[in-house]
Amino acid sequence: EAQVTQNPRYLITVTGKKLTVTCSQNMNHEYMSWYRQDPGLGLRQIYYSMNVEVTDKGDVPEGYKVSRKEKRNFPLILESPSPNQTSLYFCASSLGDGDEQYFGPGTRLTVT
Amino acid sequence: QKEVEQNSGPLSVPEGAIASLNCTYSDRVSQSFFWYRQYSGKSPELIMSIYSNGDKEDGRFTAQLNKASQYVSLLIRDSQPSDSATYLCAVNDWTTGNQFYFGTGTSLTVIP
């Protein structure tokens, strides 16, 4: 089954404790993205990647890191999480430039 | 910085009626346009993509794009209670990368 998977689905952590949210797709897509979704603000792009070893900042990259060492994986790293990073996070992938994105199931992160 | 504007609603229509959802975007460079449906607590799922001016129909859904007016709309014919969700408009300019911009969504309720 073609899909984007994320882990964990739910995470509660404390300020400053490094965490990684994994994202994997099995569709051989070139492009992958991370978003956060907050009430009233909608979906905002954090980082995106157009290919292996190619990443670029979206609208809200501060406090996040990403890497793309393999085509199928695009982990999101929070080196020192803060409460303002409490949000619903989505990973997405698309075949190529300008193509529709397919979203993972989401990761609900709470930072206390 | 692109801006994507949607009326947040809520929009209520009776079952069987046509629901009309609208979206405007701030610049003329955007190339790709998408409508997503998102049920509460779930990930966005693609309904339609549209790339050229005019109408594109897929079953009960019709997307309309007018690049000169920077306007994209979604019509849902024969609305069903299962269409009750938040509808997200997204735009992308793939000529300068793969950054996506989403509106905050319109909440639609279809009343049986």
Coordinates of N, CA and C in Angstrom, one line a residue:
Chain A
E1 N 0.8 -1.2 0.0 CA 0.0 0.0 0.0 C 0.9 1.2 0.0
A2 N 0.6 2.2 -0.9 CA 1.3 3.4 -1.0 C 1.0 4.3 0.2
Q3 N 2.0 4.7 0.9 CA 1.7 5.5 2.1 C 2.9 6.3 2.6
V4 N 2.6 7.3 3.4 CA 3.6 8.0 4.2 C 3.3 7.7 5.7
T5 N 4.4 7.3 6.3 CA 4.2 6.9 7.7 C 5.1 7.8 8.6
Q6 N 4.5 8.1 9.8 CA 5.2 8.9 10.8 C 5.2 8.2 12.1
N7 N 6.3 8.4 12.8 CA 6.4 7.9 14.2 C 7.2 8.8 15.1
P8 N 6.8 9.0 16.3 CA 5.6 8.5 16.9 C 4.3 9.2 16.5
R9 N 3.2 8.7 16.8 CA 1.9 9.5 16.5 C 1.6 10.5 17.6
Y10 N 2.0 10.2 18.8 CA 1.8 11.1 19.9 C 3.1 11.1 20.7
L11 N 3.4 12.3 21.2 CA 4.6 12.4 22.0 C 4.5 13.6 23.0
I12 N 4.7 13.3 24.2 CA 4.8 14.3 25.3 C 6.2 14.4 25.8
T13 N 6.8 15.5 25.8 CA 8.2 15.6 26.2 C 8.3 16.9 27.0
V14 N 9.6 17.1 27.5 CA 9.9 18.3 28.3 C 10.8 19.2 27.6
T15 N 10.8 20.5 28.0 CA 11.6 21.5 27.3 C 13.1 21.1 27.3
G16 N 13.7 21.2 26.1 CA 15.1 20.9 26.0 C 15.5 19.5 25.7
K17 N 14.6 18.6 25.8 CA 15.0 17.2 25.5 C 14.9 16.9 24.0
K18 N 16.0 16.6 23.4 CA 16.1 16.4 22.0 C 15.1 15.3 21.5
L19 N 14.5 15.5 20.4 CA 13.6 14.4 19.9 C 13.7 14.4 18.4
T20 N 13.3 13.2 17.8 CA 13.2 13.1 16.4 C 11.9 12.4 16.0
V21 N 11.3 13.0 15.0 CA 10.0 12.4 14.5 C 10.4 11.9 13.1
T22 N 10.2 10.6 12.9 CA 10.5 10.0 11.7 C 9.4 10.0 10.6
C23 N 9.8 10.1 9.4 CA 8.9 10.1 8.2 C 9.4 9.2 7.2
S24 N 8.6 8.3 6.6 CA 9.0 7.5 5.6 C 7.9 7.3 4.5
Q25 N 8.3 7.3 3.2 CA 7.4 7.0 2.2 C 7.8 5.9 1.3
N26 N 6.9 5.2 0.7 CA 7.2 4.0 -0.1 C 6.8 4.2 -1.5
M27 N 6.7 5.4 -2.0 CA 6.2 5.7 -3.3 C 7.3 6.2 -4.3
N28 N 8.5 6.2 -3.8 CA 9.7 6.6 -4.6 C 9.5 8.1 -5.0
H29 N 8.9 8.9 -4.1 CA 8.7 10.3 -4.4 C 10.0 11.1 -4.2
E30 N 10.2 12.1 -5.0 CA 11.4 12.9 -5.0 C 11.3 13.9 -3.8
Y31 N 10.1 14.5 -3.6 CA 9.9 15.6 -2.7 C 9.2 15.2 -1.4
M32 N 9.8 15.7 -0.3 CA 9.2 15.5 1.0 C 9.2 16.8 1.8
S33 N 8.2 17.0 2.6 CA 8.0 18.2 3.4 C 7.6 17.9 4.8
W34 N 7.8 18.9 5.7 CA 7.3 18.9 7.0 C 6.4 20.1 7.2
Y35 N 5.3 19.9 7.9 CA 4.4 21.0 8.2 C 4.0 20.9 9.7
R36 N 3.7 22.1 10.2 CA 3.0 22.1 11.5 C 1.7 22.8 11.3
Q37 N 0.7 22.3 12.1 CA -0.7 22.8 12.0 C -1.1 23.3 13.3
D38 N -1.5 24.6 13.4 CA -1.9 25.2 14.7 C -3.2 25.9 14.4
P39 N -4.1 25.9 15.4 CA -5.4 26.5 15.3 C -5.3 28.0 14.9
G40 N -6.1 28.3 13.8 CA -6.1 29.7 13.4 C -5.0 30.1 12.4
L41 N -3.9 29.2 12.4 CA -2.8 29.5 11.5 C -2.7 28.6 10.4
G42 N -3.4 27.5 10.4 CA -3.4 26.6 9.3 C -2.1 25.8 9.2
L43 N -1.8 25.2 8.0 CA -0.6 24.4 7.8 C 0.5 25.3 7.3
R44 N 1.6 25.2 8.0 CA 2.8 26.0 7.6 C 4.0 25.1 7.4
Q45 N 4.7 25.4 6.3 CA 5.7 24.5 5.9 C 7.0 24.8 6.7
I46 N 7.6 23.8 7.2 CA 8.8 23.9 8.1 C 10.1 23.8 7.2
Y47 N 10.2 22.7 6.6 CA 11.3 22.4 5.7 C 10.8 21.5 4.6
Y48 N 11.5 21.5 3.4 CA 11.2 20.6 2.4 C 12.5 20.1 1.7
S49 N 12.3 19.1 1.0 CA 13.5 18.4 0.4 C 13.1 18.0 -1.1
M50 N 13.9 18.5 -2.0 CA 13.7 18.1 -3.4 C 14.4 16.9 -3.9
N51 N 15.3 16.4 -3.1 CA 16.0 15.2 -3.4 C 17.0 14.8 -2.3
V52 N 17.6 13.7 -2.4 CA 18.6 13.3 -1.4 C 19.6 14.4 -1.2
E53 N 19.9 14.7 0.0 CA 20.9 15.7 0.4 C 20.6 17.1 0.0
V54 N 19.3 17.4 -0.5 CA 18.9 18.7 -0.9 C 17.7 19.1 0.0
T55 N 17.9 20.1 0.9 CA 16.8 20.5 1.7 C 16.8 22.0 1.7
D56 N 15.6 22.6 2.0 CA 15.4 24.0 2.0 C 14.4 24.4 3.1
K57 N 14.5 25.7 3.5 CA 13.7 26.2 4.6 C 12.3 26.5 4.0
G58 N 11.3 26.2 4.8 CA 10.0 26.7 4.5 C 9.7 28.0 5.2
D59 N 8.5 28.2 5.7 CA 8.1 29.5 6.3 C 8.5 29.6 7.8
V60 N 8.6 28.4 8.5 CA 8.8 28.4 9.9 C 9.9 27.4 10.3
P61 N 11.1 27.6 9.9 CA 12.2 26.6 10.1 C 12.9 26.8 11.5
E62 N 12.7 27.9 12.2 CA 13.4 28.1 13.4 C 13.1 27.0 14.4
G63 N 14.2 26.5 15.0 CA 14.1 25.5 16.0 C 14.0 24.0 15.5
Y64 N 14.1 23.9 14.2 CA 13.9 22.5 13.6 C 15.2 22.2 12.7
K65 N 15.5 21.0 12.6 CA 16.4 20.5 11.6 C 15.9 19.3 10.9
V66 N 16.4 19.1 9.7 CA 16.0 17.9 8.9 C 17.2 17.4 8.2
S67 N 17.1 16.2 7.7 CA 18.1 15.6 6.9 C 17.4 14.7 5.9
R68 N 18.1 14.5 4.8 CA 17.6 13.6 3.7 C 18.7 12.7 3.2
K69 N 19.1 11.7 3.9 CA 20.2 10.8 3.5 C 19.7 9.7 2.6
E70 N 18.5 9.4 2.7 CA 17.9 8.4 1.8 C 16.6 8.9 1.2
K71 N 16.3 8.5 0.0 CA 15.1 9.0 -0.7 C 13.8 8.8 0.1
R72 N 13.7 7.7 0.8 CA 12.4 7.4 1.4 C 12.2 8.0 2.8
N73 N 13.3 8.5 3.4 CA 13.2 9.0 4.8 C 13.5 10.5 4.9
F74 N 12.8 11.1 5.8 CA 12.9 12.6 6.0 C 12.6 12.9 7.5
P75 N 13.5 12.6 8.4 CA 13.2 12.9 9.8 C 13.3 14.4 10.2
L76 N 12.4 14.7 11.1 CA 12.4 16.1 11.7 C 13.0 16.0 13.1
I77 N 14.0 16.9 13.3 CA 14.7 16.9 14.6 C 14.5 18.2 15.3
L78 N 14.1 18.1 16.6 CA 14.0 19.2 17.5 C 15.1 19.1 18.5
E79 N 16.1 19.8 18.4 CA 17.3 19.7 19.2 C 17.0 20.1 20.7
S80 N 16.3 21.2 20.8 CA 15.9 21.7 22.1 C 14.5 22.2 22.1
P81 N 13.5 21.3 22.2 CA 12.1 21.7 22.1 C 11.7 22.7 23.1
S82 N 10.8 23.6 22.7 CA 10.2 24.5 23.6 C 8.7 24.4 23.5
P83 N 8.0 25.0 24.5 CA 6.5 24.8 24.5 C 5.9 25.4 23.3
N84 N 6.5 26.4 22.7 CA 5.8 27.0 21.4 C 5.9 26.0 20.2
Q85 N 6.6 24.9 20.4 CA 6.6 23.9 19.3 C 5.6 22.8 19.6
T86 N 4.8 23.0 20.6 CA 3.6 22.1 20.7 C 2.7 22.3 19.6
S87 N 2.4 21.3 18.8 CA 1.6 21.4 17.6 C 1.3 20.0 17.0
L88 N 0.6 20.0 15.9 CA 0.3 18.8 15.2 C 1.2 18.9 13.9
Y89 N 2.0 17.9 13.7 CA 3.0 17.8 12.7 C 2.7 16.8 11.6
F90 N 2.8 17.2 10.4 CA 2.5 16.4 9.2 C 3.7 16.3 8.3
C91 N 4.0 15.1 7.9 CA 5.0 14.9 6.8 C 4.2 14.6 5.5
A92 N 4.8 15.1 4.4 CA 4.1 14.9 3.1 C 5.1 14.6 2.1
S93 N 4.7 13.9 1.0 CA 5.6 13.7 -0.1 C 4.9 13.9 -1.4
S94 N 5.6 14.2 -2.5 CA 5.1 14.3 -3.8 C 6.1 13.8 -4.8
L95 N 5.5 13.4 -6.0 CA 6.4 12.8 -7.0 C 7.4 13.7 -7.5
G96 N 7.0 15.0 -7.9 CA 7.9 15.9 -8.4 C 7.5 17.3 -8.3
D97 N 8.2 18.3 -9.0 CA 7.8 19.7 -8.8 C 6.4 20.0 -9.1
G98 N 5.7 20.6 -8.2 CA 4.4 21.1 -8.4 C 3.3 20.0 -8.3
D99 N 3.7 18.8 -8.0 CA 2.7 17.7 -7.9 C 2.0 17.7 -6.6
E100 N 0.9 17.1 -6.6 CA 0.1 17.0 -5.3 C 0.8 16.2 -4.3
Q101 N 0.7 16.7 -3.0 CA 1.3 16.0 -1.9 C 0.4 15.0 -1.2
Y102 N 1.0 14.0 -0.7 CA 0.3 13.0 0.1 C 0.8 13.1 1.5
F103 N -0.1 13.1 2.5 CA 0.2 13.4 3.8 C 0.3 12.1 4.7
G104 N 1.2 12.1 5.7 CA 1.2 11.1 6.7 C 0.1 11.4 7.7
P105 N 0.0 10.5 8.7 CA -1.2 10.5 9.6 C -1.0 11.6 10.7
G106 N 0.1 12.2 10.8 CA 0.3 13.3 11.8 C 1.0 12.8 13.1
T107 N 1.7 13.7 13.7 CA 2.3 13.5 15.0 C 1.9 14.6 15.9
R108 N 1.2 14.3 17.0 CA 0.8 15.3 18.0 C 1.9 15.4 19.0
L109 N 2.5 16.6 19.1 CA 3.6 16.8 20.0 C 3.2 17.8 21.0
T110 N 3.5 17.5 22.3 CA 3.3 18.4 23.4 C 4.6 18.6 24.1
V111 N 5.0 19.8 24.3 CA 6.3 20.1 25.0 C 5.9 20.9 26.3
T112 N 6.2 20.3 27.4 CA 5.8 21.0 28.7 C 7.0 21.7 29.3
Chain B
Q1 N 6.7 36.3 0.2 CA 5.8 35.5 1.0 C 4.4 35.5 0.4
K2 N 3.9 34.3 0.1 CA 2.6 34.2 -0.5 C 1.6 34.2 0.6
E3 N 0.4 34.7 0.2 CA -0.7 34.6 1.2 C -1.9 33.9 0.5
V4 N -2.5 33.0 1.2 CA -3.6 32.3 0.7 C -4.8 32.6 1.6
E5 N -5.9 33.1 1.1 CA -7.0 33.5 1.9 C -8.2 32.7 1.6
Q6 N -8.8 32.2 2.7 CA -10.1 31.5 2.6 C -11.0 32.0 3.6
N7 N -12.3 32.0 3.3 CA -13.3 32.3 4.3 C -13.4 31.2 5.3
S8 N -13.2 31.4 6.6 CA -13.1 30.3 7.6 C -14.4 29.7 7.8
G9 N -15.5 30.4 7.4 CA -16.8 29.8 7.6 C -17.3 30.0 9.1
P10 N -18.1 29.1 9.6 CA -18.6 27.9 9.0 C -19.6 28.1 7.9
L11 N -19.5 27.2 6.9 CA -20.4 27.2 5.8 C -21.4 26.1 5.9
S12 N -22.7 26.3 6.0 CA -23.6 25.3 6.1 C -24.5 25.2 4.9
V13 N -24.7 24.0 4.4 CA -25.6 23.8 3.2 C -26.4 22.6 3.5
P14 N -27.6 22.5 3.0 CA -28.5 21.3 3.1 C -28.0 20.2 2.2
E15 N -28.3 19.0 2.6 CA -27.9 17.8 1.8 C -28.5 18.0 0.5
G16 N -27.7 17.6 -0.6 CA -28.1 17.7 -1.9 C -27.9 19.0 -2.6
A17 N -27.5 20.1 -1.8 CA -27.2 21.4 -2.4 C -25.8 21.5 -2.9
I18 N -25.5 22.6 -3.6 CA -24.1 22.9 -4.0 C -23.4 23.7 -3.0
A19 N -22.2 23.2 -2.6 CA -21.4 24.0 -1.7 C -20.3 24.7 -2.6
S20 N -20.1 26.0 -2.3 CA -19.1 26.7 -3.0 C -18.0 27.3 -2.1
L21 N -16.8 26.9 -2.3 CA -15.7 27.3 -1.5 C -14.7 28.1 -2.3
N22 N -14.2 29.2 -1.7 CA -13.4 30.1 -2.5 C -12.1 30.3 -1.8
C23 N -11.1 30.7 -2.7 CA -9.7 30.9 -2.2 C -9.1 32.0 -3.1
T24 N -8.4 32.9 -2.5 CA -7.6 33.9 -3.3 C -6.1 33.8 -2.8
Y25 N -5.2 34.1 -3.7 CA -3.8 34.0 -3.4 C -3.2 35.3 -3.8
S26 N -2.0 35.6 -3.2 CA -1.5 37.0 -3.3 C -0.6 37.3 -4.5
D27 N 0.0 36.3 -5.2 CA 0.9 36.7 -6.3 C 0.5 35.9 -7.5
R28 N 1.1 36.4 -8.6 CA 0.7 35.9 -9.9 C 1.6 34.7 -10.4
V29 N 2.6 34.4 -9.6 CA 3.6 33.4 -10.1 C 3.2 32.0 -9.8
S30 N 2.2 31.8 -8.9 CA 1.8 30.5 -8.4 C 1.4 29.6 -9.6
Q31 N 1.8 28.4 -9.6 CA 1.7 27.5 -10.8 C 0.7 26.4 -10.6
S32 N 0.6 25.9 -9.3 CA -0.1 24.7 -9.1 C -1.1 25.0 -7.9
F33 N -2.3 24.4 -8.0 CA -3.3 24.8 -7.0 C -4.0 23.5 -6.6
F34 N -4.3 23.4 -5.3 CA -4.8 22.1 -4.8 C -5.9 22.4 -3.8
W35 N -6.9 21.5 -3.8 CA -7.9 21.4 -2.7 C -7.7 20.1 -1.9
Y36 N -7.7 20.3 -0.6 CA -7.6 19.2 0.3 C -8.8 19.2 1.2
R37 N -9.2 18.0 1.6 CA -10.2 17.9 2.7 C -9.6 17.3 3.9
Q38 N -10.0 17.9 5.1 CA -9.4 17.4 6.3 C -10.5 17.2 7.3
Y39 N -10.7 16.0 7.8 CA -11.6 15.7 8.9 C -10.9 16.0 10.2
S40 N -11.7 16.3 11.2 CA -11.1 16.7 12.5 C -10.1 15.6 13.0
G41 N -8.9 16.0 13.3 CA -7.9 15.1 13.9 C -7.2 14.2 12.9
K42 N -7.6 14.4 11.6 CA -7.0 13.5 10.5 C -6.1 14.3 9.6
S43 N -5.4 13.7 8.8 CA -4.5 14.3 7.8 C -5.2 14.8 6.6
P44 N -4.7 15.9 6.0 CA -5.4 16.3 4.7 C -5.3 15.3 3.6
E45 N -6.4 15.2 2.9 CA -6.4 14.3 1.8 C -6.8 15.0 0.5
L46 N -6.1 14.7 -0.6 CA -6.2 15.5 -1.8 C -7.6 15.2 -2.4
I47 N -8.3 16.3 -2.9 CA -9.5 16.2 -3.6 C -9.2 16.5 -5.1
M48 N -8.6 17.6 -5.4 CA -8.4 18.1 -6.7 C -7.1 18.8 -6.9
S49 N -6.5 18.7 -8.0 CA -5.4 19.6 -8.4 C -5.8 20.3 -9.7
I50 N -5.3 21.5 -9.9 CA -5.6 22.3 -11.1 C -4.5 23.2 -11.4
Y51 N -4.1 23.2 -12.7 CA -2.9 23.9 -13.1 C -3.2 24.9 -14.2
S52 N -4.3 24.8 -14.9 CA -4.6 25.7 -16.0 C -5.9 26.5 -15.7
N53 N -6.0 27.7 -16.3 CA -7.3 28.4 -16.2 C -8.5 27.6 -16.7
G54 N -9.6 27.8 -16.0 CA -10.8 27.1 -16.4 C -11.3 26.2 -15.4
D55 N -12.1 25.2 -15.8 CA -12.8 24.3 -14.9 C -12.2 22.9 -15.0
K56 N -12.2 22.2 -13.9 CA -11.8 20.8 -13.9 C -12.7 20.0 -13.1
E57 N -13.3 19.0 -13.7 CA -14.4 18.2 -13.0 C -13.9 16.8 -12.6
D58 N -14.3 16.4 -11.4 CA -14.0 15.0 -11.0 C -15.1 14.6 -10.1
G59 N -16.1 13.8 -10.7 CA -17.2 13.4 -10.0 C -18.1 14.5 -9.5
R60 N -18.3 14.6 -8.3 CA -19.2 15.7 -7.7 C -18.4 17.0 -7.5
F61 N -17.1 17.0 -7.7 CA -16.3 18.1 -7.5 C -15.8 18.8 -8.8
T62 N -15.9 20.2 -8.7 CA -15.4 21.0 -9.8 C -14.5 22.1 -9.2
A63 N -13.2 22.1 -9.7 CA -12.3 23.2 -9.4 C -12.3 24.2 -10.5
Q64 N -12.3 25.5 -10.1 CA -12.2 26.5 -11.1 C -11.0 27.4 -10.8
L65 N -10.3 27.7 -11.8 CA -9.1 28.6 -11.6 C -9.1 29.8 -12.5
N66 N -8.8 30.9 -12.0 CA -8.7 32.2 -12.7 C -7.5 32.9 -12.3
K67 N -6.4 32.7 -13.1 CA -5.1 33.2 -12.6 C -5.1 34.7 -12.7
A68 N -5.8 35.3 -13.7 CA -5.8 36.8 -13.8 C -6.4 37.4 -12.5
S69 N -7.4 36.8 -12.0 CA -8.1 37.3 -10.8 C -7.5 36.7 -9.5
Q70 N -6.5 35.8 -9.7 CA -5.8 35.1 -8.5 C -6.8 34.5 -7.6
Y71 N -7.6 33.6 -8.2 CA -8.8 33.1 -7.6 C -9.0 31.6 -8.0
V72 N -9.2 30.8 -7.0 CA -9.5 29.3 -7.2 C -10.7 28.9 -6.4
S73 N -11.6 28.2 -6.9 CA -12.8 27.8 -6.2 C -13.0 26.3 -6.3
L74 N -13.8 25.8 -5.4 CA -14.2 24.4 -5.4 C -15.7 24.3 -5.2
L75 N -16.4 23.6 -6.2 CA -17.8 23.4 -6.1 C -18.1 21.9 -5.8
I76 N -18.9 21.7 -4.8 CA -19.3 20.3 -4.4 C -20.8 20.2 -4.7
R77 N -21.1 19.4 -5.7 CA -22.5 19.2 -6.1 C -23.1 18.0 -5.3
D78 N -24.4 18.1 -5.1 CA -25.1 17.0 -4.4 C -24.4 16.7 -3.1
S79 N -24.2 17.8 -2.3 CA -23.5 17.7 -1.0 C -24.0 16.6 -0.1
Q80 N -23.2 15.8 0.5 CA -23.5 14.8 1.4 C -23.0 15.1 2.8
P81 N -23.7 14.5 3.9 CA -23.2 14.7 5.2 C -21.7 14.3 5.4
S82 N -21.3 13.3 4.6 CA -19.9 12.9 4.7 C -18.9 13.9 4.1
D83 N -19.5 14.9 3.5 CA -18.6 16.0 3.0 C -18.3 17.0 4.1
S84 N -18.9 16.9 5.2 CA -18.7 17.8 6.3 C -17.2 17.7 6.8
A85 N -16.5 18.8 6.6 CA -15.0 18.7 6.9 C -14.5 20.1 6.7
T86 N -13.2 20.3 6.9 CA -12.5 21.5 6.6 C -11.8 21.4 5.3
Y87 N -12.0 22.4 4.4 CA -11.4 22.3 3.1 C -10.3 23.3 3.0
L88 N -9.1 22.8 2.6 CA -7.9 23.6 2.6 C -7.5 23.9 1.1
C89 N -7.2 25.1 0.8 CA -6.7 25.5 -0.5 C -5.2 25.6 -0.3
A90 N -4.4 25.2 -1.3 CA -3.0 25.2 -1.3 C -2.5 25.7 -2.7
V91 N -1.4 26.5 -2.7 CA -0.8 26.9 -3.9 C 0.7 26.6 -3.8
N92 N 1.3 26.5 -5.0 CA 2.7 26.1 -5.1 C 3.3 26.8 -6.3
D93 N 4.5 27.3 -6.2 CA 5.3 27.8 -7.3 C 6.5 26.9 -7.5
W94 N 6.3 25.9 -8.4 CA 7.4 25.0 -8.5 C 8.6 25.5 -9.4
T95 N 8.4 26.7 -9.9 CA 9.6 27.2 -10.7 C 10.7 27.7 -9.7
T96 N 10.4 28.0 -8.5 CA 11.4 28.5 -7.5 C 11.6 27.5 -6.4
G97 N 11.2 26.3 -6.6 CA 11.4 25.3 -5.5 C 10.1 24.5 -5.3
N98 N 9.9 24.1 -4.1 CA 8.7 23.3 -3.9 C 8.0 23.7 -2.6
Q99 N 7.9 25.1 -2.4 CA 7.3 25.6 -1.2 C 5.8 25.7 -1.5
F100 N 5.1 25.1 -0.5 CA 3.6 25.1 -0.6 C 3.1 26.1 0.5
Y101 N 2.0 26.8 0.1 CA 1.3 27.7 1.0 C -0.2 27.3 1.1
F102 N -0.6 27.2 2.3 CA -2.0 26.7 2.6 C -2.8 27.9 3.2
G103 N -4.1 27.9 2.8 CA -5.0 28.7 3.5 C -5.4 28.1 4.9
T104 N -6.1 28.9 5.7 CA -6.5 28.3 7.0 C -7.7 27.4 7.0
G105 N -8.3 27.3 5.8 CA -9.4 26.4 5.6 C -10.8 26.9 5.8
T106 N -11.7 26.3 5.2 CA -13.1 26.7 5.3 C -13.9 25.4 5.9
S107 N -14.6 25.6 7.0 CA -15.3 24.6 7.6 C -16.7 24.4 7.0
L108 N -17.0 23.3 6.4 CA -18.2 23.0 5.8 C -19.0 22.0 6.6
T109 N -20.3 22.3 6.8 CA -21.3 21.4 7.4 C -22.4 21.2 6.4
V110 N -22.7 19.9 6.1 CA -23.8 19.5 5.3 C -24.9 19.0 6.2
I111 N -26.0 19.7 6.2 CA -27.1 19.3 7.1 C -28.1 18.3 6.5
P112 N -28.3 17.2 7.1 CA -29.1 16.1 6.5 C -30.6 16.6 6.4

